[in-house]
Amino acid sequence: MNTLGSFTIQTFTGLSAFRTGMFRLLRSVSGITVAQIDEEVAKLLELKLRLGGDDGKHQFVLKTPKGTRDYNPKQMAIREKVFNTIVSCFKRHGAETIDTPVFELKETLTGKYGEDSKLIYDLKDQGGELLSLRYDLTVPFARYLAMNKISNIKRYHIAKVYRRDNPAMTRGRYREFYQCDFDIAGHYDPMIPDAECLRIVSEILSELDLGDFHIKVNDRRILDGMFAVCGVPDDKFRTICSTVDKLDKMCWEDVKNEMVKEKGLSEEAADLIGEYVSMQGGMDLAVRLLEDPKMSQSKQACAGLSDMKQLFSYLQLFQVTDKVVFDLSLARGLDYYTGIIYEAVLGPAGATPPPPQAGAPKAEESLSVGSVAGGGRYDGLVGMFDPKGRAVPCVGVSVGVERIFSILEQKVEAEKVRTTEIQIMVASAQKNLLEERLKLVTELWNAGIKAESMFKKNPKLLSQLQHCEDSGIPLVAILGEQELKNGMVKLRTVATREEVDVSRADLIEEIRKRTSTV
Amino acid sequence: MNTLGSFTIQTFTGLSAFRTGMFRLLRSVSGITVAQIDEEVAKLLELKLRLGGDDGKHQFVLKTPKGTRDYNPKQMAIREKVFNTIVSCFKRHGAETIDTPVFELKETLTGKYGEDSKLIYDLKDQGGELLSLRYDLTVPFARYLAMNKISNIKRYHIAKVYRRDNPAMTRGRYREFYQCDFDIAGHYDPMIPDAECLRIVSEILSELDLGDFHIKVNDRRILDGMFAVCGVPDDKFRTICSTVDKLDKMCWEDVKNEMVKEKGLSEEAADLIGEYVSMQGGMDLAVRLLEDPKMSQSKQACAGLSDMKQLFSYLQLFQVTDKVVFDLSLARGLDYYTGIIYEAVLGPAGATPPPPQAGAPKAEESLSVGSVAGGGRYDGLVGMFDPKGRAVPCVGVSVGVERIFSILEQKVEAEKVRTTEIQIMVASAQKNLLEERLKLVTELWNAGIKAESMFKKNPKLLSQLQHCEDSGIPLVAILGEQELKNGMVKLRTVATREEVDVSRADLIEEIRKRTSTV
């Protein structure tokens, strides 16, 4: 509601006028999108509701909490389809699944997220333990591994996480949102599990049919080595790293400015970094940098670069090199990464929208919708929970499905999405056949057929048929006195309006035959 | 931890001795169950952990919040199976699905749960709206209907709900637990949707194969009418009703005592109630009570009894009369029910364990595991949210899956439950074939086969085969130099140890053929 901060709304008539003016204002600003207008409208309507509606009397605020939403049946149908695709992929790769509570002990989350900790939802102290809602699925996973002394597992976990972030709901950014995580914990030969994570992202994004995409990879050790050889002081690695992380949202000049003016880095160091972070490539780039006179001086960078070379050799076997780009500008925010990091972006490789010009408004919102999956290696996290500090190396990926839902919802908006799976409706043209309809529908349920009948004594045939059209039910079984006498049913195909008489004994077989291909 | 309230534990050696003593004490108390001992042990171990472990130094408390649990892969496999059964049934009956946020505005939950409101989890006030975790799925459903002006929907919703209750985890009672709700909202001819809810409970419990069960039904109007004709003052209906609700946990004498001594009911009124609440039957009982000289004086009771008669006629069509018992002692706790109410109990009809004798320890825990589903009609709830008070009649049922999980987990404890779906492992007896293994596993993934290979350069054949045995993988593709030269693969069936040579071109077809029947 921050856009409204400086206005005082005195009357509801005033609000209305204000709204109209606000719309004009919004439309006149160049570059504003329909989605942004929708969001402003939603905010204003919410404000109106809070103020008590047009009639001025206080009323109950009928809404979901800020940054959250209900899923209606159509959205659920899309969600189910997306989850099925993702889970099939995880299962194809042999993952087990676990679940953890929606809240954790507050201290479990403490010290894991750096600055972002302020976004954690805490529960009220009602006596007993202090609790917080989970912020991601990675920390609960590490807690689970340490608690159960598991040193070896390939698991997926699909669940909601919670962040008191600034929501941008029309662009798929919520305070309550799903994460679909796949992680491999355990000691293996280097880079094979890492390569499988990239293969998985590639399979999922291909199967969801979201258009072209590519996956950027980098390595924390390469970043740290690069900072070292460019002359960044040790104690500035993390803060410079988080500035580099903004390169997908800010142009280089702004990033450099932040490094030099805000974070006190020397201009020379910044320029050296600038050269490196513009580099993109594949295995060739890793090979080249291993021979780079500066880079090769850092042991860390060399370790990262050798692993990168190895990674690309596995990616070749896994047939995904065309989707993966080694990109030295990729940094990622989270503190716990220790090795390879990656991020999947919609759009073809190399066609990343160019960073905006210096001084131009930050395009964070419109660009960030491009990132749909991310992850990396975090070899130290489990050790933070283990009483003996025993480390379990882990690598994983998180698919950000809310953004994918947004894209697919827009895509299928025009199409008809079925929200039930009913195969047949039991209908009647005549009165007083409720009992016979319910008897037949029970027979169908007994046979496992998805069937329904209207719960009215004497519905009109037309409204029964209309219901089938509306909700995509493919078949209708029509009962009448004549059919009942002869032990028959009139079977109607909704799409073609064709009707045939089927004997009651053959009905179930006939429905199965017809709906197995529908 | 209340059992420990009066002890002071001074040393860790002391704790150990205390624990041993506690065990002896527990075992010596007649009627104590293994489950209860387990629970005490868990509490003590938790205490030990909090005190810092045997070495006396403080350590991080590695646990999930009180009353919650993780699901391990085996438990998840069971959970998935149960959900599949339940969702299939809901879909067979034409239900759509929705989802709502895990928290609601605090005021959305206010005034909906009566005394139980104290069990609601609140979120900390971190600025912005005041929020609470959902307590059930029914109130969010009613809020959803009112907010979206929906007057007509058949929907299911499977999600976790939260209650700051006294957990009894070994008996399936948690603070975070799943509910599987199916509800029908809208105006229909009386009792048909109500009958479908009972049919659904019956289908689900039959398909889950939990042994015998029966469903008790009653009606809030029959209860209120009964109270009226027995001479209960109007303002005592709700409180006497909640005492009646304890009849499955307390014997009649204790219930009567509570009514008379605590709630000030006359002895005569209590005795009259006592006669009615011992009655069980079917449609016949409804017919008999309609002619009962006292009952027939209450308009409310008559309306409830006529509907009960009608309900049983539909239950007959739906073929579930053998599972349903009209039981005048069923009251159910929640305030919002307005008509029919029901509760499914494991065990055959009529074989409800007899209420314990007066003064005997309350057997709440052991009996309450019997109830696995419940619900009823709530015609007033949506109107509480609608700005214009517009009512949407609703009836629904909630399946309590945690109890079902507990039962099934115990049942399958001995059996081997597969936690992955891998169809084939790509293995090798020889060294330096990692690349060839990864190439083949990629081919299989491309074909949609669930496949894996060990992420070690040179694993031993024995450990590869052992892994298949352990995790139930049915097939192994063994690669060797010879096979690679000839374009063949050795295909091994794990169960029989039989091996055949298959050409690489036929492999995928062969795997599909063999695993479609496994």
Short mmCIF file of N, CA, C and O in Angstrom, two decimals, chain B residues 148-215:
data_model
loop_
_atom_site.label_atom_id
_atom_site.label_comp_id
_atom_site.label_asym_id
_atom_site.label_seq_id
_atom_site.Cartn_x
_atom_site.Cartn_y
_atom_site.Cartn_z
N ASN B 148 -15.92 -15.25 -2.82
CA ASN B 148 -16.04 -15.38 -4.27
C ASN B 148 -17.50 -15.51 -4.72
O ASN B 148 -17.75 -15.83 -5.87
N LYS B 149 -18.43 -15.30 -3.77
CA LYS B 149 -19.86 -15.37 -4.07
C LYS B 149 -20.23 -16.66 -4.80
O LYS B 149 -20.94 -16.63 -5.81
N ILE B 150 -19.71 -17.77 -4.30
CA ILE B 150 -20.02 -19.07 -4.90
C ILE B 150 -21.17 -19.69 -4.10
O ILE B 150 -21.11 -19.76 -2.88
N SER B 151 -22.22 -20.10 -4.80
CA SER B 151 -23.36 -20.63 -4.07
C SER B 151 -23.53 -22.11 -4.34
O SER B 151 -24.50 -22.72 -3.90
N ASN B 152 -22.57 -22.70 -5.03
CA ASN B 152 -22.80 -24.02 -5.57
C ASN B 152 -21.46 -24.67 -5.95
O ASN B 152 -20.87 -24.31 -6.95
N ILE B 153 -21.00 -25.61 -5.16
CA ILE B 153 -19.75 -26.28 -5.51
C ILE B 153 -19.63 -27.60 -4.74
O ILE B 153 -20.17 -27.74 -3.64
N LYS B 154 -19.01 -28.56 -5.37
CA LYS B 154 -18.65 -29.80 -4.70
C LYS B 154 -17.13 -29.81 -4.73
O LYS B 154 -16.54 -29.87 -5.79
N ARG B 155 -16.49 -29.66 -3.55
CA ARG B 155 -15.03 -29.53 -3.59
C ARG B 155 -14.37 -30.41 -2.51
O ARG B 155 -14.95 -30.69 -1.49
N TYR B 156 -13.14 -30.81 -2.82
CA TYR B 156 -12.34 -31.45 -1.77
C TYR B 156 -11.11 -30.59 -1.51
O TYR B 156 -10.71 -29.79 -2.36
N HIS B 157 -10.55 -30.77 -0.34
CA HIS B 157 -9.37 -30.00 0.05
C HIS B 157 -8.57 -30.87 1.01
O HIS B 157 -9.08 -31.31 2.04
N ILE B 158 -7.34 -31.16 0.65
CA ILE B 158 -6.47 -31.96 1.50
C ILE B 158 -5.33 -31.07 1.93
O ILE B 158 -4.57 -30.58 1.09
N ALA B 159 -5.21 -30.82 3.22
CA ALA B 159 -4.17 -29.91 3.70
C ALA B 159 -3.98 -30.08 5.20
O ALA B 159 -4.78 -30.70 5.88
N LYS B 160 -2.89 -29.48 5.69
CA LYS B 160 -2.59 -29.56 7.11
C LYS B 160 -3.33 -28.48 7.88
O LYS B 160 -3.47 -27.36 7.40
N VAL B 161 -3.76 -28.82 9.09
CA VAL B 161 -4.36 -27.84 9.99
C VAL B 161 -3.59 -27.88 11.31
O VAL B 161 -2.81 -28.80 11.55
N TYR B 162 -3.83 -26.86 12.16
CA TYR B 162 -2.97 -26.65 13.32
C TYR B 162 -3.77 -26.43 14.60
O TYR B 162 -4.67 -25.59 14.62
N ARG B 163 -3.46 -27.19 15.64
CA ARG B 163 -4.14 -27.03 16.92
C ARG B 163 -3.14 -27.19 18.06
O ARG B 163 -2.45 -28.19 18.13
N ARG B 164 -3.13 -26.21 18.96
CA ARG B 164 -2.21 -26.26 20.11
C ARG B 164 -2.77 -27.19 21.17
O ARG B 164 -2.94 -26.84 22.32
N ASP B 165 -3.05 -28.38 20.76
CA ASP B 165 -3.71 -29.37 21.60
C ASP B 165 -2.65 -30.17 22.36
O ASP B 165 -1.47 -30.04 22.09
N ASN B 166 -3.08 -31.00 23.27
CA ASN B 166 -2.15 -31.86 23.97
C ASN B 166 -1.84 -33.04 23.06
O ASN B 166 -2.70 -33.88 22.82
N PRO B 167 -0.64 -33.10 22.51
CA PRO B 167 -0.40 -34.15 21.52
C PRO B 167 -0.28 -35.54 22.16
O PRO B 167 0.14 -35.68 23.30
N ALA B 168 -0.68 -36.56 21.41
CA ALA B 168 -0.51 -37.95 21.82
C ALA B 168 -0.05 -38.66 20.56
O ALA B 168 -0.80 -39.34 19.88
N MET B 169 1.24 -38.43 20.23
CA MET B 169 1.71 -38.72 18.89
C MET B 169 1.72 -40.20 18.54
O MET B 169 1.49 -40.58 17.41
N THR B 170 1.98 -41.03 19.55
CA THR B 170 2.00 -42.46 19.23
C THR B 170 0.60 -42.96 18.88
O THR B 170 0.45 -44.03 18.34
N ARG B 171 -0.41 -42.17 19.23
CA ARG B 171 -1.77 -42.57 18.86
C ARG B 171 -2.33 -41.72 17.74
O ARG B 171 -3.53 -41.61 17.56
N GLY B 172 -1.43 -41.09 16.99
CA GLY B 172 -1.88 -40.35 15.82
C GLY B 172 -2.52 -39.01 16.13
O GLY B 172 -3.28 -38.50 15.33
N ARG B 173 -2.23 -38.42 17.31
CA ARG B 173 -2.78 -37.09 17.58
C ARG B 173 -1.66 -36.07 17.62
O ARG B 173 -0.80 -36.11 18.50
N TYR B 174 -1.67 -35.17 16.64
CA TYR B 174 -0.59 -34.21 16.46
C TYR B 174 -1.11 -32.78 16.55
O TYR B 174 -2.30 -32.53 16.49
N ARG B 175 -0.14 -31.84 16.64
CA ARG B 175 -0.51 -30.42 16.58
C ARG B 175 -0.56 -29.94 15.14
O ARG B 175 -1.19 -28.93 14.85
N GLU B 176 0.14 -30.61 14.26
CA GLU B 176 0.05 -30.35 12.83
C GLU B 176 -0.44 -31.64 12.21
O GLU B 176 0.21 -32.68 12.35
N PHE B 177 -1.60 -31.61 11.58
CA PHE B 177 -2.10 -32.85 11.01
C PHE B 177 -2.94 -32.59 9.77
O PHE B 177 -3.44 -31.49 9.55
N TYR B 178 -3.04 -33.63 8.95
CA TYR B 178 -3.78 -33.52 7.71
C TYR B 178 -5.28 -33.69 7.92
O TYR B 178 -5.70 -34.51 8.74
N GLN B 179 -6.05 -32.93 7.19
CA GLN B 179 -7.47 -33.23 7.06
C GLN B 179 -7.77 -33.40 5.57
O GLN B 179 -7.19 -32.72 4.74
N CYS B 180 -8.67 -34.34 5.26
CA CYS B 180 -9.12 -34.57 3.89
C CYS B 180 -10.61 -34.27 3.87
O CYS B 180 -11.40 -35.09 4.32
N ASP B 181 -10.95 -33.09 3.40
CA ASP B 181 -12.33 -32.65 3.48
C ASP B 181 -13.04 -32.72 2.13
O ASP B 181 -12.46 -32.38 1.10
N PHE B 182 -14.29 -33.15 2.18
CA PHE B 182 -15.15 -33.16 1.01
C PHE B 182 -16.44 -32.46 1.43
O PHE B 182 -17.03 -32.82 2.45
N ASP B 183 -16.84 -31.43 0.70
CA ASP B 183 -18.05 -30.70 1.07
C ASP B 183 -18.90 -30.41 -0.17
O ASP B 183 -18.37 -30.22 -1.27
N ILE B 184 -20.19 -30.35 0.06
CA ILE B 184 -21.13 -29.98 -1.01
C ILE B 184 -21.86 -28.73 -0.54
O ILE B 184 -22.53 -28.76 0.49
N ALA B 185 -21.68 -27.64 -1.28
CA ALA B 185 -22.37 -26.39 -0.96
C ALA B 185 -23.45 -26.16 -2.00
O ALA B 185 -23.23 -26.39 -3.19
N GLY B 186 -24.60 -25.71 -1.55
CA GLY B 186 -25.65 -25.36 -2.50
C GLY B 186 -27.01 -25.87 -2.08
O GLY B 186 -27.13 -26.68 -1.16
N HIS B 187 -28.03 -25.36 -2.79
CA HIS B 187 -29.40 -25.76 -2.50
C HIS B 187 -29.76 -26.99 -3.34
O HIS B 187 -29.75 -26.92 -4.57
N TYR B 188 -30.05 -28.10 -2.70
CA TYR B 188 -30.43 -29.32 -3.41
C TYR B 188 -31.66 -29.91 -2.74
O TYR B 188 -32.08 -29.45 -1.67
N ASP B 189 -32.20 -30.96 -3.32
CA ASP B 189 -33.30 -31.61 -2.63
C ASP B 189 -32.76 -32.26 -1.37
O ASP B 189 -31.66 -32.82 -1.37
N PRO B 190 -33.53 -32.19 -0.27
CA PRO B 190 -33.00 -32.54 1.05
C PRO B 190 -32.39 -33.93 1.13
O PRO B 190 -32.91 -34.87 0.55
N MET B 191 -31.30 -34.03 1.83
CA MET B 191 -30.65 -35.27 2.25
C MET B 191 -29.90 -36.02 1.15
O MET B 191 -29.22 -36.99 1.45
N ILE B 192 -29.98 -35.59 -0.11
CA ILE B 192 -29.21 -36.31 -1.13
C ILE B 192 -27.71 -36.04 -0.97
O ILE B 192 -26.92 -36.98 -0.92
N PRO B 193 -27.28 -34.76 -0.86
CA PRO B 193 -25.84 -34.54 -0.65
C PRO B 193 -25.36 -35.17 0.66
O PRO B 193 -24.26 -35.71 0.72
N ASP B 194 -26.20 -35.11 1.69
CA ASP B 194 -25.84 -35.70 2.98
C ASP B 194 -25.59 -37.20 2.82
O ASP B 194 -24.62 -37.75 3.36
N ALA B 195 -26.46 -37.85 2.04
CA ALA B 195 -26.30 -39.29 1.82
C ALA B 195 -25.02 -39.57 1.03
O ALA B 195 -24.32 -40.55 1.29
N GLU B 196 -24.70 -38.68 0.07
CA GLU B 196 -23.48 -38.90 -0.72
C GLU B 196 -22.24 -38.81 0.18
O GLU B 196 -21.28 -39.57 -0.01
N CYS B 197 -22.25 -37.91 1.14
CA CYS B 197 -21.11 -37.81 2.06
C CYS B 197 -20.90 -39.14 2.80
O CYS B 197 -19.77 -39.60 2.96
N LEU B 198 -21.99 -39.76 3.23
CA LEU B 198 -21.87 -41.03 3.94
C LEU B 198 -21.39 -42.13 3.01
O LEU B 198 -20.56 -42.97 3.38
N ARG B 199 -21.89 -42.11 1.77
CA ARG B 199 -21.42 -43.07 0.77
C ARG B 199 -19.90 -42.92 0.58
O ARG B 199 -19.17 -43.91 0.46
N ILE B 200 -19.44 -41.69 0.56
CA ILE B 200 -18.01 -41.42 0.34
C ILE B 200 -17.16 -41.96 1.49
O ILE B 200 -16.13 -42.60 1.27
N VAL B 201 -17.60 -41.70 2.72
CA VAL B 201 -16.87 -42.24 3.88
C VAL B 201 -16.79 -43.76 3.76
O VAL B 201 -15.74 -44.37 3.97
N SER B 202 -17.92 -44.34 3.41
CA SER B 202 -17.98 -45.80 3.31
C SER B 202 -17.03 -46.33 2.22
O SER B 202 -16.30 -47.29 2.43
N GLU B 203 -17.02 -45.67 1.06
CA GLU B 203 -16.12 -46.09 -0.02
C GLU B 203 -14.66 -46.01 0.43
O GLU B 203 -13.87 -46.94 0.22
N ILE B 204 -14.32 -44.88 1.04
CA ILE B 204 -12.91 -44.66 1.41
C ILE B 204 -12.46 -45.68 2.45
O ILE B 204 -11.41 -46.31 2.31
N LEU B 205 -13.26 -45.87 3.50
CA LEU B 205 -12.83 -46.79 4.55
C LEU B 205 -12.80 -48.23 4.04
O LEU B 205 -11.95 -49.02 4.44
N SER B 206 -13.70 -48.59 3.12
CA SER B 206 -13.65 -49.93 2.54
C SER B 206 -12.37 -50.10 1.72
O SER B 206 -11.67 -51.10 1.85
N GLU B 207 -12.08 -49.08 0.89
CA GLU B 207 -10.93 -49.22 -0.01
C GLU B 207 -9.60 -49.20 0.73
O GLU B 207 -8.62 -49.77 0.27
N LEU B 208 -9.56 -48.50 1.86
CA LEU B 208 -8.30 -48.45 2.62
C LEU B 208 -8.05 -49.75 3.37
O LEU B 208 -6.97 -49.97 3.90
N ASP B 209 -9.08 -50.59 3.41
CA ASP B 209 -8.92 -51.93 3.95
C ASP B 209 -8.45 -51.88 5.41
O ASP B 209 -7.45 -52.50 5.78
N LEU B 210 -9.20 -51.14 6.21
CA LEU B 210 -8.83 -50.97 7.63
C LEU B 210 -9.61 -51.93 8.51
O LEU B 210 -9.62 -51.79 9.73
N GLY B 211 -10.29 -52.89 7.91
CA GLY B 211 -11.14 -53.79 8.69
C GLY B 211 -12.53 -53.21 8.81
O GLY B 211 -12.87 -52.22 8.15
N ASP B 212 -13.31 -53.81 9.69
CA ASP B 212 -14.71 -53.42 9.83
C ASP B 212 -14.83 -51.98 10.35
O ASP B 212 -13.95 -51.48 11.03
N PHE B 213 -15.93 -51.32 9.99
CA PHE B 213 -16.19 -49.97 10.48
C PHE B 213 -17.69 -49.71 10.43
O PHE B 213 -18.43 -50.45 9.77
N HIS B 214 -18.13 -48.70 11.14
CA HIS B 214 -19.51 -48.26 10.98
C HIS B 214 -19.58 -46.75 11.18
O HIS B 214 -18.66 -46.14 11.73
N ILE B 215 -20.67 -46.18 10.69
CA ILE B 215 -20.82 -44.72 10.75
C ILE B 215 -22.05 -44.40 11.58
O ILE B 215 -23.15 -44.83 11.27
#
